[in-house]
XYZ file of C-alpha atoms in Angstrom:
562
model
C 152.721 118.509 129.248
C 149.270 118.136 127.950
C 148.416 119.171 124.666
C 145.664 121.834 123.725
C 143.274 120.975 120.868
C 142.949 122.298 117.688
C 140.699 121.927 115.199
C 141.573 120.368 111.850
C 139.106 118.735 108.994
C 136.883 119.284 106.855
C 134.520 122.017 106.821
C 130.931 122.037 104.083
C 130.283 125.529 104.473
C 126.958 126.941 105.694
C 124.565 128.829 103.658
C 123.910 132.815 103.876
C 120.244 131.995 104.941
C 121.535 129.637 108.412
C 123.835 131.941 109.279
C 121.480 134.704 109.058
C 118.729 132.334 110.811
C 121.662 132.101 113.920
C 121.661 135.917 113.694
C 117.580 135.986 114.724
C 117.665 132.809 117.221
C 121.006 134.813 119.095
C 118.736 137.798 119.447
C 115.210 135.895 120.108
C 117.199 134.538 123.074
C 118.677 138.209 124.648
C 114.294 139.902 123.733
C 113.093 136.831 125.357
C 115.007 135.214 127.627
C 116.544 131.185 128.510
C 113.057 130.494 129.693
C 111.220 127.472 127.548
C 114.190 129.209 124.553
C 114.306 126.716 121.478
C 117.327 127.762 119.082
C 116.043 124.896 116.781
C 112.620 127.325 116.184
C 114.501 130.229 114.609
C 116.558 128.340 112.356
C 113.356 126.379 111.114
C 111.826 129.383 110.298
C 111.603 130.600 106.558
C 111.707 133.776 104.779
C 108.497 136.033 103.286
C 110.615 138.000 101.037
C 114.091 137.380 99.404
C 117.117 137.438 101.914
C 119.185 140.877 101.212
C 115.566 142.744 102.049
C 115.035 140.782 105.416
C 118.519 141.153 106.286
C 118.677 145.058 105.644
C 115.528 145.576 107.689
C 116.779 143.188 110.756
C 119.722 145.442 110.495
C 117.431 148.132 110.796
C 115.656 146.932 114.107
C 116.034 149.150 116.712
C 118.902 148.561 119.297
C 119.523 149.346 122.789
C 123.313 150.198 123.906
C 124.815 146.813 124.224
C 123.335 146.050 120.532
C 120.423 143.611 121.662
C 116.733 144.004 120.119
C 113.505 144.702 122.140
C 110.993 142.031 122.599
C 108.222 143.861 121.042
C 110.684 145.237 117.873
C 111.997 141.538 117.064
C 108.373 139.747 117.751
C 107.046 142.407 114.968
C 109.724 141.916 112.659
C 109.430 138.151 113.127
C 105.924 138.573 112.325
C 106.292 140.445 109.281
C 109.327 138.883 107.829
C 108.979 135.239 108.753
C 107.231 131.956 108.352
C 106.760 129.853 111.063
C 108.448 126.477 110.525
C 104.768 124.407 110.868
C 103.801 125.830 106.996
C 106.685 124.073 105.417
C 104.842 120.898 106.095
C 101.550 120.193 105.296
C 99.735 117.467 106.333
C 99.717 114.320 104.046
C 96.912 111.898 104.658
C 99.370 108.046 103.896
C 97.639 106.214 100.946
C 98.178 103.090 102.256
C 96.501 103.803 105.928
C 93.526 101.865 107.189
C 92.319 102.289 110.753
C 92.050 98.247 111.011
C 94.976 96.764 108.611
C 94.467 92.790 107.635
C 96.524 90.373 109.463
C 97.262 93.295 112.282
C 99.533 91.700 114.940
C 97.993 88.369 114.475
C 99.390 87.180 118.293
C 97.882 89.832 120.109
C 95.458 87.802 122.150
C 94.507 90.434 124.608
C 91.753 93.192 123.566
C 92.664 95.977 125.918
C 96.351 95.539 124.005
C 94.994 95.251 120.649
C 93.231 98.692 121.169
C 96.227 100.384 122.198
C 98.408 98.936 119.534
C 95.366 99.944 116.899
C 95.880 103.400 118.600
C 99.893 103.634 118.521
C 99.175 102.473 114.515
C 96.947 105.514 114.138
C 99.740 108.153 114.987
C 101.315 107.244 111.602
C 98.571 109.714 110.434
C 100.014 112.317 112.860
C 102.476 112.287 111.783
C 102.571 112.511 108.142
C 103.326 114.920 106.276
C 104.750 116.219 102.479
C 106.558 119.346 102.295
C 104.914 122.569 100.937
C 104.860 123.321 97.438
C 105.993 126.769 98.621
C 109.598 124.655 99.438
C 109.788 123.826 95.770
C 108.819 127.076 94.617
C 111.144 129.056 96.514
C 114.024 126.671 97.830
C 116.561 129.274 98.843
C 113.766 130.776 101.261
C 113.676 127.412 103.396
C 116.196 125.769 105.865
C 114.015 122.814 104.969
C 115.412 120.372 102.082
C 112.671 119.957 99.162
C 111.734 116.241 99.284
C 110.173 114.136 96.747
C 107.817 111.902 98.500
C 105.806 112.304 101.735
C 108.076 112.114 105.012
C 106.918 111.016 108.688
C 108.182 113.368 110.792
C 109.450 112.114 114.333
C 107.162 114.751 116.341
C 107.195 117.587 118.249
C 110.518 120.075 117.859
C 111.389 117.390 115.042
C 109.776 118.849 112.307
C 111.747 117.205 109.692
C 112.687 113.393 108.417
C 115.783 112.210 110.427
C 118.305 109.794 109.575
C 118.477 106.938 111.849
C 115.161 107.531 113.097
C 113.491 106.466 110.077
C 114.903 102.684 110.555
C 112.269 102.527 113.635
C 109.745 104.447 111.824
C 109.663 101.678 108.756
C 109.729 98.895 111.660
C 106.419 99.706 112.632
C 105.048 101.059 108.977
C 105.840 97.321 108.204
C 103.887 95.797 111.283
C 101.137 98.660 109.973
C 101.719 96.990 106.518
C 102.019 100.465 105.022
C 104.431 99.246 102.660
C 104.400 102.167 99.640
C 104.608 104.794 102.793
C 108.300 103.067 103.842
C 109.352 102.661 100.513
C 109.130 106.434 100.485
C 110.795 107.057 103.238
C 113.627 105.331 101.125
C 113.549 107.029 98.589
C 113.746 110.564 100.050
C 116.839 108.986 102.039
C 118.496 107.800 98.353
C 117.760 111.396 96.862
C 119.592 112.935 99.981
C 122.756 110.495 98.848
C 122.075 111.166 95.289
C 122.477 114.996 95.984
C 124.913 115.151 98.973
C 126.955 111.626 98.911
C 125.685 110.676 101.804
C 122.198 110.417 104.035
C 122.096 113.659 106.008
C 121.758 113.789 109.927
C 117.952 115.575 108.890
C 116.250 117.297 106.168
C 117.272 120.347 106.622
C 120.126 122.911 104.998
C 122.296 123.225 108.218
C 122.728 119.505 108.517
C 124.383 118.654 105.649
C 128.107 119.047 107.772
C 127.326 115.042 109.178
C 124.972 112.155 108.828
C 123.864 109.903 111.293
C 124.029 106.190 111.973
C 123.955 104.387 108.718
C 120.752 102.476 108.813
C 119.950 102.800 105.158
C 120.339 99.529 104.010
C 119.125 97.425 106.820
C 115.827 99.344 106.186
C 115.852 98.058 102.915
C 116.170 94.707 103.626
C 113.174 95.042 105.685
C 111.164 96.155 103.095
C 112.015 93.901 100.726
C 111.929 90.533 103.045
C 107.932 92.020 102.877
C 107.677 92.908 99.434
C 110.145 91.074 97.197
C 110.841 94.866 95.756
C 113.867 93.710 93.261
C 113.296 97.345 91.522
C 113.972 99.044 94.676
C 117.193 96.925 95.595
C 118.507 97.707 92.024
C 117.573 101.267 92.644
C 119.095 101.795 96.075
C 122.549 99.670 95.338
C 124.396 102.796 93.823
C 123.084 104.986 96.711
C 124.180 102.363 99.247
C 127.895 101.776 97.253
C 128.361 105.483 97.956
C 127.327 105.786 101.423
C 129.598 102.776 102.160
C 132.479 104.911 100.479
C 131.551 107.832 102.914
C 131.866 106.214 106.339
C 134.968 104.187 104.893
C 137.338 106.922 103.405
C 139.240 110.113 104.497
C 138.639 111.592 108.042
C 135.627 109.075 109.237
C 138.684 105.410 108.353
C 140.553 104.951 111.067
C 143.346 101.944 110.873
C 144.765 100.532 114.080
C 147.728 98.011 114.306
C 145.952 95.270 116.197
C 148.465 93.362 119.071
C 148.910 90.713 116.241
C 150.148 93.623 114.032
C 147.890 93.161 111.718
C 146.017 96.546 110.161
C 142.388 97.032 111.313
C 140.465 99.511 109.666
C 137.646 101.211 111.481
C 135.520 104.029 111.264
C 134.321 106.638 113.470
C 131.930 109.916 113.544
C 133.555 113.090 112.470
C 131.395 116.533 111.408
C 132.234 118.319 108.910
C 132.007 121.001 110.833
C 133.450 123.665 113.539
C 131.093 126.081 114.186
C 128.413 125.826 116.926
C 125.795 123.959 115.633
C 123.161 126.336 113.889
C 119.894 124.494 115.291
C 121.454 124.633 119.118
C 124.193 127.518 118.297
C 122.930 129.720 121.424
C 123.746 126.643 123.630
C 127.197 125.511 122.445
C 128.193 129.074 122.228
C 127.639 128.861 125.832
C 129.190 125.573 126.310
C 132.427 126.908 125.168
C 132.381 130.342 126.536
C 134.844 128.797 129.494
C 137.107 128.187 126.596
C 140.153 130.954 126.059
C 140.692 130.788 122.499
C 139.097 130.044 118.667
C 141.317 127.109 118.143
C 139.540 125.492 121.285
C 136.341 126.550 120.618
C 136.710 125.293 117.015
C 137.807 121.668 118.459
C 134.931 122.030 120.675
C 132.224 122.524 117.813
C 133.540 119.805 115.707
C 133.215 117.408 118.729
C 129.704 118.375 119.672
C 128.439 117.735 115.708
C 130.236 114.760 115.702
C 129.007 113.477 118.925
C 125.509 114.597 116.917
C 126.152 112.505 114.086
C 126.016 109.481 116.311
C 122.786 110.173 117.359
C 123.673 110.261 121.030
C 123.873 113.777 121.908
C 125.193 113.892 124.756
C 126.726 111.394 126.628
C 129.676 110.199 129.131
C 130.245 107.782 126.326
C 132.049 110.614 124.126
C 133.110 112.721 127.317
C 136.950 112.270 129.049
C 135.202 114.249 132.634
C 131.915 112.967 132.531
C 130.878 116.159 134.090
C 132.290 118.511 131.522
C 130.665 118.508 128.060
C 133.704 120.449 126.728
C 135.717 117.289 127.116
C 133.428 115.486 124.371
C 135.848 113.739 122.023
C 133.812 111.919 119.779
C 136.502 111.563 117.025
C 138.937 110.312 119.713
C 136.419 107.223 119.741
C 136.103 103.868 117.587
C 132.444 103.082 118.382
C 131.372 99.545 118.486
C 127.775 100.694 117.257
C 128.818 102.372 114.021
C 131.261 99.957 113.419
C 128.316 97.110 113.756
C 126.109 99.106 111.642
C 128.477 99.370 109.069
C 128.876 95.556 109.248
C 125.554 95.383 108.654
C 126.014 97.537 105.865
C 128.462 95.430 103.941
C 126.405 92.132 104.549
C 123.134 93.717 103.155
C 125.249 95.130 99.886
C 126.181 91.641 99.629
C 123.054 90.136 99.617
C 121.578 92.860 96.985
C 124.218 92.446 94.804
C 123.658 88.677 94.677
C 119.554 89.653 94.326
C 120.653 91.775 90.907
C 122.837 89.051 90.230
C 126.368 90.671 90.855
C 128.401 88.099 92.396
C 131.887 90.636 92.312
C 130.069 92.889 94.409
C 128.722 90.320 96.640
C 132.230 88.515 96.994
C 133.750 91.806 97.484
C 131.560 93.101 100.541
C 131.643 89.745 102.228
C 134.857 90.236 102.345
C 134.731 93.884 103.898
C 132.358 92.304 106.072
C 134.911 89.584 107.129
C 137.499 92.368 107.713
C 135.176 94.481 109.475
C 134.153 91.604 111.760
C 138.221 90.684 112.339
C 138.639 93.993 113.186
C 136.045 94.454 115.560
C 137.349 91.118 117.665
C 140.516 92.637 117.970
C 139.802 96.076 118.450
C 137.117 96.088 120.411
C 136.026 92.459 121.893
C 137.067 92.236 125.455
C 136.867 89.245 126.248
C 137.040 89.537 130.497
C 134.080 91.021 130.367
C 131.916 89.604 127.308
C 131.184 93.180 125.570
C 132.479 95.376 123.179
C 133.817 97.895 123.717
C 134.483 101.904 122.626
C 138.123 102.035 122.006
C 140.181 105.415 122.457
C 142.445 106.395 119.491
C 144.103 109.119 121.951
C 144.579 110.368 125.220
C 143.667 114.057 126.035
C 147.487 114.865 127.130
C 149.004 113.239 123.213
C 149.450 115.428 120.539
C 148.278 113.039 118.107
C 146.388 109.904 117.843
C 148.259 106.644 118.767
C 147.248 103.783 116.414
C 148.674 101.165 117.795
C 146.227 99.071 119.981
C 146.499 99.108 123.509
C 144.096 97.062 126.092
C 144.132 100.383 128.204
C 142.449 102.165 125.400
C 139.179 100.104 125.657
C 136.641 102.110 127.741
C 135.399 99.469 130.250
C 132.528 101.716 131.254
C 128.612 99.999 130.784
C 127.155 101.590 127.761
C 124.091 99.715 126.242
C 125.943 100.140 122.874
C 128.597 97.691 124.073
C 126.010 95.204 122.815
C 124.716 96.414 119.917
C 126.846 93.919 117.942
C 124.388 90.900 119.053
C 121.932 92.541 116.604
C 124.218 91.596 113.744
C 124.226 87.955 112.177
C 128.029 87.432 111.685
C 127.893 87.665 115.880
C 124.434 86.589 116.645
C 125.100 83.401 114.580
C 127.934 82.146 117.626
C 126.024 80.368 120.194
C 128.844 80.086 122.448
C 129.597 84.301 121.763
C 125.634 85.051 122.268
C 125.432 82.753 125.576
C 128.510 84.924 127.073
C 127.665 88.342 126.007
C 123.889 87.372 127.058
C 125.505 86.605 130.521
C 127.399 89.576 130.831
C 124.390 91.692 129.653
C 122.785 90.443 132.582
C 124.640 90.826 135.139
C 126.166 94.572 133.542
C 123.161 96.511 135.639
C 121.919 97.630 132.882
C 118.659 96.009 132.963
C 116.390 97.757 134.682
C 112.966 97.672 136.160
C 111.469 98.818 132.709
C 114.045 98.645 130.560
C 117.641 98.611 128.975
C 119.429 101.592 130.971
C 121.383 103.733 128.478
C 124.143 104.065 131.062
C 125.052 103.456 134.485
C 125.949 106.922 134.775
C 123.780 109.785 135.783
C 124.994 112.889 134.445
C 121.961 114.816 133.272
C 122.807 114.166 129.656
C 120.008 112.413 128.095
C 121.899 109.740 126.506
C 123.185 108.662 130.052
C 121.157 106.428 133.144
C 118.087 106.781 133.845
C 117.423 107.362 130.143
C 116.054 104.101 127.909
C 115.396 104.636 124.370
C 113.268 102.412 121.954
C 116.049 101.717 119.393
C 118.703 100.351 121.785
C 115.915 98.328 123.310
C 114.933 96.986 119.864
C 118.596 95.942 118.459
C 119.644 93.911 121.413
C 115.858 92.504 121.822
C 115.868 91.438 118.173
C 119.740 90.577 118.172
C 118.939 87.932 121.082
C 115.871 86.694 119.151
C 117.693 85.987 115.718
C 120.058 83.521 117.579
C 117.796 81.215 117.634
C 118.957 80.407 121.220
C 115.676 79.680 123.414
C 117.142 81.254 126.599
C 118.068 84.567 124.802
C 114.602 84.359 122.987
C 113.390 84.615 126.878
C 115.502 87.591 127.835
C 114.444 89.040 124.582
C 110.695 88.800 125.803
C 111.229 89.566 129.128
C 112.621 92.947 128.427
C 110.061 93.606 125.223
C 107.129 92.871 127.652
C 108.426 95.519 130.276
C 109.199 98.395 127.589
C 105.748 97.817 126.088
C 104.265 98.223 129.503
C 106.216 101.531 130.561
C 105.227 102.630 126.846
C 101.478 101.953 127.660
C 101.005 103.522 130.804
C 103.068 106.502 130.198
C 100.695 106.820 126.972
C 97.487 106.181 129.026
C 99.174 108.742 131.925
C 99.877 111.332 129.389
C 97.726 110.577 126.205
C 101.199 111.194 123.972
C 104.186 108.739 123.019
C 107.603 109.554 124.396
C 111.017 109.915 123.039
C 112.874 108.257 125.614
C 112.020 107.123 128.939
C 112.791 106.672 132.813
C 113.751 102.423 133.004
C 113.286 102.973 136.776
C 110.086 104.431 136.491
C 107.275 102.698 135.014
C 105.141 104.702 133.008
C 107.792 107.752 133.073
C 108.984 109.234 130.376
C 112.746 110.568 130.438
C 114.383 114.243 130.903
C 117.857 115.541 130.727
C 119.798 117.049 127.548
C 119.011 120.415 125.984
C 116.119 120.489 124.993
C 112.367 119.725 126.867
C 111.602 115.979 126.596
C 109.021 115.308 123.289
C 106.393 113.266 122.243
C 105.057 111.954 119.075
C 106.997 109.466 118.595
C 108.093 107.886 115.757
C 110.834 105.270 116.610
C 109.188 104.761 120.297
C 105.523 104.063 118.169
C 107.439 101.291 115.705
C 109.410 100.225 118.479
C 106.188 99.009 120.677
C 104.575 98.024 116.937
C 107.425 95.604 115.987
C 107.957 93.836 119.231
C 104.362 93.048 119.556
C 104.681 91.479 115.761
C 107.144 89.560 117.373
C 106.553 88.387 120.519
C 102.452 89.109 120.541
C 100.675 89.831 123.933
C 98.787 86.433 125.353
C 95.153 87.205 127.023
C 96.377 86.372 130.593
C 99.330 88.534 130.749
C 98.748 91.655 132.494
C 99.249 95.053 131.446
C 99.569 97.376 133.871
C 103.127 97.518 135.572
C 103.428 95.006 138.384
């Protein structure tokens, strides 16, 4: 008989000023309808006066018989009662911008290219920003966290510093040489560890239930290959032995018994969390209205955060029906990403350790890093088909997880994450490994006419086909590149040269940088998920930034899509 979820886990509870926040956005959306409704708004809002006097007169607020507000009632008491979420951020002008930086993309041979790339550099100034001193003064008034140093926002709805997006961000600050603004960026990351124990999903109080991928360190790294920063490796290596604790302990360590019987530990995304989500709680509330009971709906919630805390929300990669989000199992999942980037992780703690001249540490995390890499070639290597892949810790009719491996547990569905390894030196090192998984990349389908396809799967979800996004394009670019290998260094170019191009025209089209978009379409951006697609953008602008630091743009080579 199949088994009906539950919810079980940890749970960091919310803070009276969210779930009040909830309260307004569950009533903006009943005064004002689905149409162009953004949840996230309402719970980015702040407070004009202290909470028990808003909350008495919202209770106050006029109601019709089923208990919902008027349009006109809630847009005055919105008014008078609330802060719109644009005045906790105040514009920050970066001290280390110039419109024309020295040594600029020195292979960019092409004017009409060097323009465009001087114009993508320019958005860092868009997009800077420091938060309000009003933040400071008055923290319990805010959803937004109180930051020390100036942030660079991704754009658009995403008003605040995320996680993993900041990796992309410091890519191109680097190629902008606006080395003291990424630094920064670091350092508001380590005072989000120093506070919480780990790097939160985004700045803001109702994210501090899950993280994100755990890019921390390999942004480091890049700084310092720049700078030589010792003080900030020495600075960031107690920040970085704690976030390496987080993703390795408790409910987010996962060990399998590999068909060698040997123990492979793993880890995986789970929230700490089972509630809808407060910055989308109108839409999973909806999600799981088909749902007949709390326990479900509690399983639910925890799935969609975690499925958030992997930065792909949504896709058929967490889902057992691809056409039901309900059936999002995140925690079911061993991820090959995660598990690379916490590879990644242990190799870079290695190598600062043995900067600050601790060789215990270093010989300690090489060996995690050994483990890790053991693990992930028995776990998740399939070798028929030369990827990685997501391995399934349970079925959706057992009670409880199964953690002895199985070959049927490997989903053998095309994700682009299957070969997110290659971006990793402990894999990209193998020439005979990177000359298979480069074959089977290519011949996967996932290449596409502008792009690396998310997915072969159209689903509507925006982390599914026909969806490309800048950071999956930039690990496996970059992962073929550091091979070495001169045919992967051609694939490598060959798909940098058609995302710049889609990047261009779309931004010539539309006058904006996209989030994600269409790899069928040149000069498309993408759709899908739950929420309008948005511009701005901060990994999409480094993404374009590094790979023309890397690969350049000769005078003959055309521009414009062929």
């Amino acid at each position: 008989m199949k088994c009906l979820p539950t919810d079980s886990g940890p749970v960091v509870p919310t803070t009276r000023l969210v779930a009040f926040f909830e309260r307004v956005q569950e009533a903006a959306l009943v005064a004002f309808g689905p149409k162009n409704f953004d949840p996230k708004l309402y719970v980015d809002m702040s407070l004009k006066f202290n909470l028990s006097t808003t909350e008495a007169t919202f209770e106050k607020l006029p109601r019709s018989s089923n208990g919902s507000v008027s349009a006109s009632d809630l847009n005055g008491f919105i008014r008078s009662y609330l802060s719109g979420p644009e005045e906790d951020l105040v514009y920050a002008e970066p001290p280390d911008y110039v419109p024309a930086p020295e040594g600029f993309l020195p292979a960019v041979e092409s004017a009409e290219m060097r323009d465009w790339a001087l114009t993508v550099h320019s958005l860092w100034r868009n997009l800077s920003r420091r938060v309000a001193d009003g933040v400071f003064d008055r923290p319990d008034f805010h959803t937004l966290l109180p930051l020390p140093k100036p942030v660079m926002i991704p754009g658009s709805r995403f008003r605040e510093v995320y996680y993993w997006d900041s990796y992309w961000v410091i890519r191109g600050l680097l190629a902008s040489k606006m080395y003291e603004t990424a630094k920064g960026i670091v350092n508001n990351l380590i005072s989000l560890i120093d506070e919480f124990g780990y790097v939160l999903n985004g700045a803001r109080a109702y994210y501090t239930n899950r993280s994100q991928p755990p890019l921390l360190s390999s942004m480091i790294y890049e700084i310092y290959k720049v700078t030589d920063d010792k003080d900030l490796i020495k600075k960031s290596l107690p920040a970085l032995l704690k976030e390496h604790n987080f993703w390795n302990s408790g409910v987010h360590s996962v060990t399998i018994i590999d068909a060698q019987g040997h123990n492979c530990t793993l880890s995986r995304y789970y929230a700490m969390w089972n509630q809808p989500r407060p910055e989308s709680s109108t839409i999973d509330k909806e999600t799981a209205s088909k749902l007949s009971n709390d326990p479900q709906k509690q399983h639910v919630y925890r799935e969609l955060a975690s499925a958030a805390e992997s930065g792909w929300d949504f896709s058929t990669r967490w889902m057992r029906d691809p056409s039901d989000l309900t059936t999002t199992a995140a925690t079911s999942i061993i991820p090959v990403d995660l598990n690379s980037f916490v590879l990644k992780m242990e190799l870079d703690i290695a190598f600062f350790a043995n900067v600050t001249g601790d060789a215990i540490t270093a010989t300690k995390f090489l060996e995690f890093a050994q483990a890790r890499k053991e693990a992930m070639n028995s776990i998740l290597w399939n070798a028929e088909m030369g990827q990685w892949l997501d391995y399934w810790i349970s079925s959706d009719t057992a009670c409880k997880d199964d953690h002895t491996w199985k070959a049927s547990n490997q989903n053998r569905n095309l994700y682009a994450s299957n070969f997110i390894p290659l971006w990793i030196e402990l894999f990209n090192s193998d020439g005979a490994l990177v000359a298979k998984v480069m074959q089977s990349l290519k011949s996967s389908g996932l290449i596409r006419a502008v792009g690396i396809a998310t997915s072969l799967t159209n689903s509507g979800q925006q982390w599914d086909f026909p969806n490309g996004w800048a950071p999956i394009q930039h690990m496996i670019v970059e992962g073929l590149v550091r091979s070495g290998m001169k045919e992967a260094r051609s694939l490598a170019e060959e798909i940098a040269v058609i995302w710049i191009r889609t990047n261009y025209l779309a931004y010539k089209k539309s006058g904006a940088m996209h989030e994600k978009y269409d790899v069928e379409k040149c000069g498309e951006f993408g759709g899908g998920g739950e929420y309008i697609p948005q511009t701005g953008f901060g990994w999409s602008n480094g993404v374009v930034l590094a790979f023309l630091e890397e690969f350049g743009w000769p005078q003959d080579l055309r521009i414009d899509c062929q």
